[in-house]
Amino acid sequence: MTEEIATGLLEASIERVWNEHDGEKRIAAIATLYHPEARIYEPERSITGHAAISDTVADVLADMPPGFRFEVTGPTLGHHGVAVTRWKGGPPGQVTMSGADTVRILDGKIHEHWFFFDPAPTR
């Protein structure tokens, strides 16, 4: 597997899945990018399957302010079917959260996806 496949899938998932408010478009993107048995790992839980991933994204986006988007702050790096990137999220001109994602690819699709969240800034 080439580095470009793994890094491309990770970046596409952030843009086409984690920023997509339309449920039909999101589930279509998930089917294209994620393995049927895909699992997402967050610090407090894990989620398995396309429908559960779509539901999780919908819940996350519903809790965010208007105009909220995730964007890769890169560079996205990968080798041997694994990719990692840094990201930030917020409405235009603001960063309300940031972190890093790592994915492992199986059969040309994302099979496992880990989320790491930066601590909230202290005031």
Tab-separated table of N, CA and C in Angstrom:
chain	number	residue	atom	x	y	z
A	1	MET	N	0.836	-1.168	0.000
A	1	MET	CA	0.000	0.000	0.000
A	1	MET	C	0.883	1.234	0.000
A	2	THR	N	0.539	2.159	-0.848
A	2	THR	CA	1.357	3.359	-0.935
A	2	THR	C	0.948	4.359	0.133
A	3	GLU	N	1.881	5.192	0.477
A	3	GLU	CA	1.633	6.258	1.452
A	3	GLU	C	0.465	7.135	1.004
A	4	GLU	N	0.371	7.403	-0.298
A	4	GLU	CA	-0.661	8.298	-0.808
A	4	GLU	C	-2.067	7.763	-0.567
A	5	ILE	N	-2.261	6.455	-0.616
A	5	ILE	CA	-3.590	5.884	-0.376
A	5	ILE	C	-4.000	6.134	1.068
A	6	ALA	N	-3.136	5.798	2.009
A	6	ALA	CA	-3.462	5.960	3.426
A	6	ALA	C	-3.686	7.430	3.774
A	7	THR	N	-2.795	8.304	3.342
A	7	THR	CA	-2.937	9.724	3.683
A	7	THR	C	-4.154	10.332	2.991
A	8	GLY	N	-4.404	9.919	1.757
A	8	GLY	CA	-5.570	10.424	1.030
A	8	GLY	C	-6.879	10.023	1.683
A	9	LEU	N	-6.955	8.787	2.156
A	9	LEU	CA	-8.167	8.334	2.830
A	9	LEU	C	-8.410	9.115	4.116
A	10	LEU	N	-7.365	9.345	4.885
A	10	LEU	CA	-7.518	10.083	6.135
A	10	LEU	C	-7.994	11.513	5.866
A	11	GLU	N	-7.348	12.191	4.948
A	11	GLU	CA	-7.755	13.564	4.644
A	11	GLU	C	-9.170	13.612	4.071
A	12	ALA	N	-9.514	12.648	3.221
A	12	ALA	CA	-10.865	12.605	2.647
A	12	ALA	C	-11.912	12.352	3.729
A	13	SER	N	-11.590	11.540	4.721
A	13	SER	CA	-12.570	11.273	5.775
A	13	SER	C	-12.872	12.539	6.572
A	14	ILE	N	-11.854	13.337	6.839
A	14	ILE	CA	-12.083	14.582	7.578
A	14	ILE	C	-12.953	15.523	6.752
A	15	GLU	N	-12.651	15.666	5.484
A	15	GLU	CA	-13.406	16.594	4.632
A	15	GLU	C	-14.799	16.068	4.286
A	16	ARG	N	-14.894	14.824	3.834
A	16	ARG	CA	-16.149	14.302	3.267
A	16	ARG	C	-17.065	13.635	4.276
A	17	VAL	N	-16.540	13.232	5.432
A	17	VAL	CA	-17.375	12.589	6.447
A	17	VAL	C	-17.581	13.528	7.635
A	18	TRP	N	-16.508	13.975	8.245
A	18	TRP	CA	-16.592	14.721	9.502
A	18	TRP	C	-17.062	16.154	9.322
A	19	ASN	N	-17.139	16.651	8.097
A	19	ASN	CA	-17.688	17.980	7.831
A	19	ASN	C	-19.047	17.924	7.139
A	20	GLU	N	-19.580	16.733	6.920
A	20	GLU	CA	-20.799	16.593	6.116
A	20	GLU	C	-22.058	16.559	6.990
A	21	HIS	N	-22.910	17.558	6.835
A	21	HIS	CA	-24.164	17.634	7.590
A	21	HIS	C	-25.276	16.806	6.943
A	22	ASP	N	-25.213	16.605	5.645
A	22	ASP	CA	-26.245	15.848	4.937
A	22	ASP	C	-26.021	14.356	5.171
A	23	GLY	N	-26.976	13.702	5.831
A	23	GLY	CA	-26.840	12.295	6.199
A	23	GLY	C	-26.641	11.358	5.018
A	24	GLU	N	-27.339	11.599	3.907
A	24	GLU	CA	-27.204	10.726	2.741
A	24	GLU	C	-25.822	10.863	2.109
A	25	LYS	N	-25.344	12.086	1.981
A	25	LYS	CA	-24.007	12.300	1.424
A	25	LYS	C	-22.943	11.706	2.348
A	26	ARG	N	-23.157	11.870	3.659
A	26	ARG	CA	-22.183	11.360	4.629
A	26	ARG	C	-22.106	9.832	4.582
A	27	ILE	N	-23.229	9.146	4.552
A	27	ILE	CA	-23.207	7.678	4.549
A	27	ILE	C	-22.616	7.162	3.234
A	28	ALA	N	-22.841	7.892	2.135
A	28	ALA	CA	-22.224	7.501	0.858
A	28	ALA	C	-20.708	7.656	0.940
A	29	ALA	N	-20.237	8.739	1.544
A	29	ALA	CA	-18.795	8.932	1.704
A	29	ALA	C	-18.207	7.868	2.627
A	30	ILE	N	-18.913	7.545	3.693
A	30	ILE	CA	-18.440	6.504	4.616
A	30	ILE	C	-18.302	5.184	3.878
A	31	ALA	N	-19.283	4.846	3.050
A	31	ALA	CA	-19.223	3.585	2.299
A	31	ALA	C	-18.029	3.548	1.357
A	32	THR	N	-17.655	4.706	0.818
A	32	THR	CA	-16.513	4.792	-0.096
A	32	THR	C	-15.186	4.716	0.642
A	33	LEU	N	-15.109	5.330	1.826
A	33	LEU	CA	-13.840	5.502	2.520
A	33	LEU	C	-13.572	4.495	3.630
A	34	TYR	N	-14.622	3.991	4.262
A	34	TYR	CA	-14.472	3.127	5.439
A	34	TYR	C	-14.806	1.675	5.118
A	35	HIS	N	-14.019	0.776	5.647
A	35	HIS	CA	-14.239	-0.667	5.569
A	35	HIS	C	-15.600	-0.988	6.193
A	36	PRO	N	-16.316	-2.006	5.719
A	36	PRO	CA	-17.617	-2.343	6.306
A	36	PRO	C	-17.557	-2.626	7.816
A	37	GLU	N	-16.436	-3.108	8.301
A	37	GLU	CA	-16.289	-3.406	9.730
A	37	GLU	C	-15.447	-2.336	10.440
A	38	ALA	N	-15.471	-1.129	9.908
A	38	ALA	CA	-14.658	-0.041	10.465
A	38	ALA	C	-15.003	0.208	11.924
A	39	ARG	N	-13.968	0.568	12.661
A	39	ARG	CA	-14.124	0.904	14.071
A	39	ARG	C	-13.437	2.237	14.329
A	40	ILE	N	-14.121	3.089	15.093
A	40	ILE	CA	-13.579	4.371	15.516
A	40	ILE	C	-13.314	4.287	17.010
A	41	TYR	N	-12.162	4.802	17.397
A	41	TYR	CA	-11.784	4.822	18.807
A	41	TYR	C	-11.651	6.261	19.272
A	42	GLU	N	-12.488	6.639	20.227
A	42	GLU	CA	-12.379	7.911	20.915
A	42	GLU	C	-11.876	7.602	22.328
A	43	PRO	N	-11.445	8.600	23.078
A	43	PRO	CA	-10.927	8.309	24.411
A	43	PRO	C	-11.907	7.563	25.323
A	44	GLU	N	-13.201	7.822	25.190
A	44	GLU	CA	-14.181	7.235	26.109
A	44	GLU	C	-15.026	6.110	25.517
A	45	ARG	N	-14.884	5.847	24.209
A	45	ARG	CA	-15.738	4.824	23.592
A	45	ARG	C	-15.170	4.385	22.262
A	46	SER	N	-15.740	3.293	21.748
A	46	SER	CA	-15.450	2.870	20.381
A	46	SER	C	-16.783	2.660	19.668
A	47	ILE	N	-16.762	2.873	18.364
A	47	ILE	CA	-17.950	2.784	17.526
A	47	ILE	C	-17.622	1.875	16.351
A	48	THR	N	-18.543	0.998	15.980
A	48	THR	CA	-18.298	0.062	14.884
A	48	THR	C	-19.410	0.150	13.852
A	49	GLY	N	-19.033	0.189	12.578
A	49	GLY	CA	-19.987	0.125	11.480
A	49	GLY	C	-20.354	1.476	10.892
A	50	HIS	N	-20.764	1.422	9.637
A	50	HIS	CA	-21.068	2.638	8.893
A	50	HIS	C	-22.182	3.465	9.525
A	51	ALA	N	-23.299	2.832	9.899
A	51	ALA	CA	-24.428	3.584	10.460
A	51	ALA	C	-24.034	4.252	11.774
A	52	ALA	N	-23.315	3.542	12.620
A	52	ALA	CA	-22.895	4.116	13.913
A	52	ALA	C	-21.920	5.262	13.706
A	53	ILE	N	-21.043	5.145	12.725
A	53	ILE	CA	-20.116	6.242	12.427
A	53	ILE	C	-20.897	7.470	11.965
A	54	SER	N	-21.846	7.283	11.061
A	54	SER	CA	-22.648	8.403	10.568
A	54	SER	C	-23.426	9.054	11.706
A	55	ASP	N	-24.020	8.253	12.580
A	55	ASP	CA	-24.764	8.791	13.720
A	55	ASP	C	-23.851	9.596	14.639
A	56	THR	N	-22.643	9.105	14.858
A	56	THR	CA	-21.684	9.799	15.715
A	56	THR	C	-21.311	11.150	15.115
A	57	VAL	N	-21.044	11.171	13.808
A	57	VAL	CA	-20.708	12.439	13.137
A	57	VAL	C	-21.879	13.413	13.253
A	58	ALA	N	-23.093	12.928	13.022
A	58	ALA	CA	-24.273	13.794	13.122
A	58	ALA	C	-24.371	14.394	14.519
A	59	ASP	N	-24.139	13.593	15.553
A	59	ASP	CA	-24.191	14.085	16.934
A	59	ASP	C	-23.106	15.126	17.193
A	60	VAL	N	-21.898	14.863	16.713
A	60	VAL	CA	-20.794	15.802	16.909
A	60	VAL	C	-21.123	17.137	16.246
A	61	LEU	N	-21.528	17.087	14.990
A	61	LEU	CA	-21.802	18.325	14.256
A	61	LEU	C	-22.994	19.085	14.841
A	62	ALA	N	-23.980	18.367	15.379
A	62	ALA	CA	-25.146	19.026	15.978
A	62	ALA	C	-24.760	19.832	17.213
A	63	ASP	N	-23.693	19.436	17.885
A	63	ASP	CA	-23.238	20.129	19.090
A	63	ASP	C	-22.317	21.313	18.794
A	64	MET	N	-21.971	21.522	17.544
A	64	MET	CA	-20.998	22.563	17.189
A	64	MET	C	-21.701	23.848	16.765
A	65	PRO	N	-20.998	24.989	16.908
A	65	PRO	CA	-21.593	26.271	16.509
A	65	PRO	C	-21.739	26.377	14.988
A	66	PRO	N	-22.589	27.294	14.525
A	66	PRO	CA	-22.768	27.477	13.079
A	66	PRO	C	-21.431	27.752	12.387
A	67	GLY	N	-21.277	27.169	11.216
A	67	GLY	CA	-20.073	27.367	10.421
A	67	GLY	C	-18.890	26.497	10.844
A	68	PHE	N	-19.074	25.663	11.861
A	68	PHE	CA	-17.979	24.816	12.347
A	68	PHE	C	-17.497	23.885	11.240
A	69	ARG	N	-16.162	23.772	11.124
A	69	ARG	CA	-15.549	22.837	10.168
A	69	ARG	C	-14.264	22.302	10.766
A	70	PHE	N	-13.953	21.071	10.406
A	70	PHE	CA	-12.653	20.495	10.707
A	70	PHE	C	-11.752	20.747	9.510
A	71	GLU	N	-10.470	20.988	9.761
A	71	GLU	CA	-9.519	21.094	8.653
A	71	GLU	C	-8.184	20.491	9.067
A	72	VAL	N	-7.563	19.870	8.099
A	72	VAL	CA	-6.242	19.281	8.305
A	72	VAL	C	-5.227	20.406	8.434
A	73	THR	N	-4.385	20.317	9.451
A	73	THR	CA	-3.309	21.285	9.596
A	73	THR	C	-1.977	20.663	9.218
A	74	GLY	N	-1.982	19.346	8.940
A	74	GLY	CA	-0.908	18.569	8.376
A	74	GLY	C	0.477	18.880	8.871
A	75	PRO	N	1.441	18.302	8.237
A	75	PRO	CA	1.306	17.413	7.090
A	75	PRO	C	0.728	16.063	7.507
A	76	THR	N	0.070	15.403	6.566
A	76	THR	CA	-0.426	14.057	6.798
A	76	THR	C	0.676	13.093	6.386
A	77	LEU	N	1.019	12.209	7.293
A	77	LEU	CA	2.117	11.264	7.070
A	77	LEU	C	1.582	9.845	7.098
A	78	GLY	N	2.225	8.967	6.324
A	78	GLY	CA	1.781	7.578	6.335
A	78	GLY	C	2.813	6.627	5.791
A	79	HIS	N	2.704	5.385	6.237
A	79	HIS	CA	3.470	4.273	5.680
A	79	HIS	C	2.891	2.973	6.209
A	80	HIS	N	3.078	1.906	5.470
A	80	HIS	CA	2.632	0.559	5.845
A	80	HIS	C	1.147	0.507	6.214
A	81	GLY	N	0.325	1.255	5.492
A	81	GLY	CA	-1.115	1.208	5.712
A	81	GLY	C	-1.605	1.986	6.919
A	82	VAL	N	-0.768	2.863	7.458
A	82	VAL	CA	-1.153	3.696	8.604
A	82	VAL	C	-0.878	5.148	8.232
A	83	ALA	N	-1.777	6.049	8.638
A	83	ALA	CA	-1.578	7.489	8.393
A	83	ALA	C	-1.952	8.264	9.641
A	84	VAL	N	-1.325	9.413	9.800
A	84	VAL	CA	-1.588	10.299	10.937
A	84	VAL	C	-1.575	11.741	10.446
A	85	THR	N	-2.461	12.563	11.029
A	85	THR	CA	-2.474	13.989	10.709
A	85	THR	C	-2.950	14.783	11.906
A	86	ARG	N	-2.617	16.047	11.922
A	86	ARG	CA	-3.124	17.001	12.908
A	86	ARG	C	-4.295	17.739	12.266
A	87	TRP	N	-5.223	18.191	13.094
A	87	TRP	CA	-6.395	18.914	12.616
A	87	TRP	C	-6.807	19.964	13.637
A	88	LYS	N	-7.664	20.876	13.183
A	88	LYS	CA	-8.294	21.840	14.069
A	88	LYS	C	-9.737	21.988	13.629
A	89	GLY	N	-10.571	22.478	14.533
A	89	GLY	CA	-11.968	22.664	14.200
A	89	GLY	C	-12.520	23.905	14.864
A	90	GLY	N	-13.438	24.549	14.161
A	90	GLY	CA	-14.099	25.724	14.707
A	90	GLY	C	-14.844	26.465	13.627
A	91	PRO	N	-15.618	27.473	14.025
A	91	PRO	CA	-16.247	28.330	13.032
A	91	PRO	C	-15.187	29.195	12.363
A	92	PRO	N	-15.518	29.855	11.267
A	92	PRO	CA	-14.518	30.672	10.568
A	92	PRO	C	-13.795	31.629	11.517
A	93	GLY	N	-12.463	31.593	11.457
A	93	GLY	CA	-11.635	32.481	12.243
A	93	GLY	C	-11.407	32.065	13.684
A	94	GLN	N	-11.954	30.933	14.096
A	94	GLN	CA	-11.810	30.457	15.469
A	94	GLN	C	-11.342	29.010	15.482
A	95	VAL	N	-10.648	28.634	16.532
A	95	VAL	CA	-10.299	27.235	16.771
A	95	VAL	C	-10.875	26.870	18.131
A	96	THR	N	-11.851	25.985	18.142
A	96	THR	CA	-12.475	25.581	19.394
A	96	THR	C	-12.005	24.213	19.865
A	97	MET	N	-11.358	23.477	18.968
A	97	MET	CA	-10.796	22.186	19.336
A	97	MET	C	-9.714	21.814	18.342
A	98	SER	N	-8.808	20.933	18.779
A	98	SER	CA	-7.741	20.470	17.892
A	98	SER	C	-7.278	19.107	18.372
A	99	GLY	N	-6.520	18.436	17.524
A	99	GLY	CA	-6.026	17.121	17.897
A	99	GLY	C	-5.311	16.452	16.743
A	100	ALA	N	-5.304	15.136	16.814
A	100	ALA	CA	-4.659	14.326	15.786
A	100	ALA	C	-5.502	13.088	15.542
A	101	ASP	N	-5.477	12.603	14.321
A	101	ASP	CA	-6.147	11.354	13.945
A	101	ASP	C	-5.120	10.392	13.374
A	102	THR	N	-5.364	9.125	13.618
A	102	THR	CA	-4.570	8.056	13.035
A	102	THR	C	-5.520	7.029	12.456
A	103	VAL	N	-5.212	6.530	11.268
A	103	VAL	CA	-6.029	5.473	10.662
A	103	VAL	C	-5.147	4.302	10.244
A	104	ARG	N	-5.763	3.133	10.242
A	104	ARG	CA	-5.127	1.932	9.697
A	104	ARG	C	-6.015	1.446	8.566
A	105	ILE	N	-5.395	1.159	7.429
A	105	ILE	CA	-6.112	0.793	6.213
A	105	ILE	C	-6.109	-0.726	6.044
A	106	LEU	N	-7.250	-1.252	5.625
A	106	LEU	CA	-7.386	-2.674	5.301
A	106	LEU	C	-8.205	-2.775	4.024
A	107	ASP	N	-7.726	-3.528	3.062
A	107	ASP	CA	-8.434	-3.704	1.785
A	107	ASP	C	-8.751	-2.370	1.110
A	108	GLY	N	-7.839	-1.394	1.247
A	108	GLY	CA	-7.992	-0.116	0.570
A	108	GLY	C	-8.974	0.848	1.206
A	109	LYS	N	-9.424	0.551	2.442
A	109	LYS	CA	-10.362	1.441	3.134
A	109	LYS	C	-9.936	1.588	4.594
A	110	ILE	N	-10.460	2.609	5.233
A	110	ILE	CA	-10.156	2.832	6.640
A	110	ILE	C	-10.807	1.730	7.461
A	111	HIS	N	-9.990	0.999	8.204
A	111	HIS	CA	-10.495	-0.083	9.052
A	111	HIS	C	-10.546	0.347	10.514
A	112	GLU	N	-9.561	1.110	10.958
A	112	GLU	CA	-9.539	1.624	12.318
A	112	GLU	C	-9.148	3.095	12.281
A	113	HIS	N	-9.823	3.879	13.118
A	113	HIS	CA	-9.627	5.337	13.117
A	113	HIS	C	-9.588	5.794	14.574
A	114	TRP	N	-8.440	6.317	15.006
A	114	TRP	CA	-8.251	6.784	16.374
A	114	TRP	C	-8.283	8.304	16.412
A	115	PHE	N	-8.937	8.853	17.441
A	115	PHE	CA	-9.024	10.295	17.654
A	115	PHE	C	-8.285	10.660	18.936
A	116	PHE	N	-7.438	11.664	18.842
A	116	PHE	CA	-6.711	12.188	19.991
A	116	PHE	C	-7.012	13.674	20.065
A	117	PHE	N	-7.525	14.128	21.208
A	117	PHE	CA	-7.939	15.509	21.373
A	117	PHE	C	-6.929	16.249	22.238
A	118	ASP	N	-6.532	17.431	21.766
A	118	ASP	CA	-5.662	18.274	22.575
A	118	ASP	C	-6.442	18.747	23.798
A	119	PRO	N	-5.744	18.935	24.938
A	119	PRO	CA	-6.434	19.484	26.112
A	119	PRO	C	-6.975	20.883	25.801
A	120	ALA	N	-8.104	21.211	26.403
A	120	ALA	CA	-8.652	22.558	26.235
A	120	ALA	C	-7.698	23.559	26.864
A	121	PRO	N	-7.512	24.702	26.229
A	121	PRO	CA	-6.616	25.697	26.817
A	121	PRO	C	-7.146	26.180	28.166
A	122	THR	N	-6.265	26.405	29.090
A	122	THR	CA	-6.665	26.933	30.390
A	122	THR	C	-6.557	28.448	30.357
A	123	ARG	N	-7.379	29.087	31.116
A	123	ARG	CA	-7.404	30.558	31.111
A	123	ARG	C	-6.728	31.091	32.332
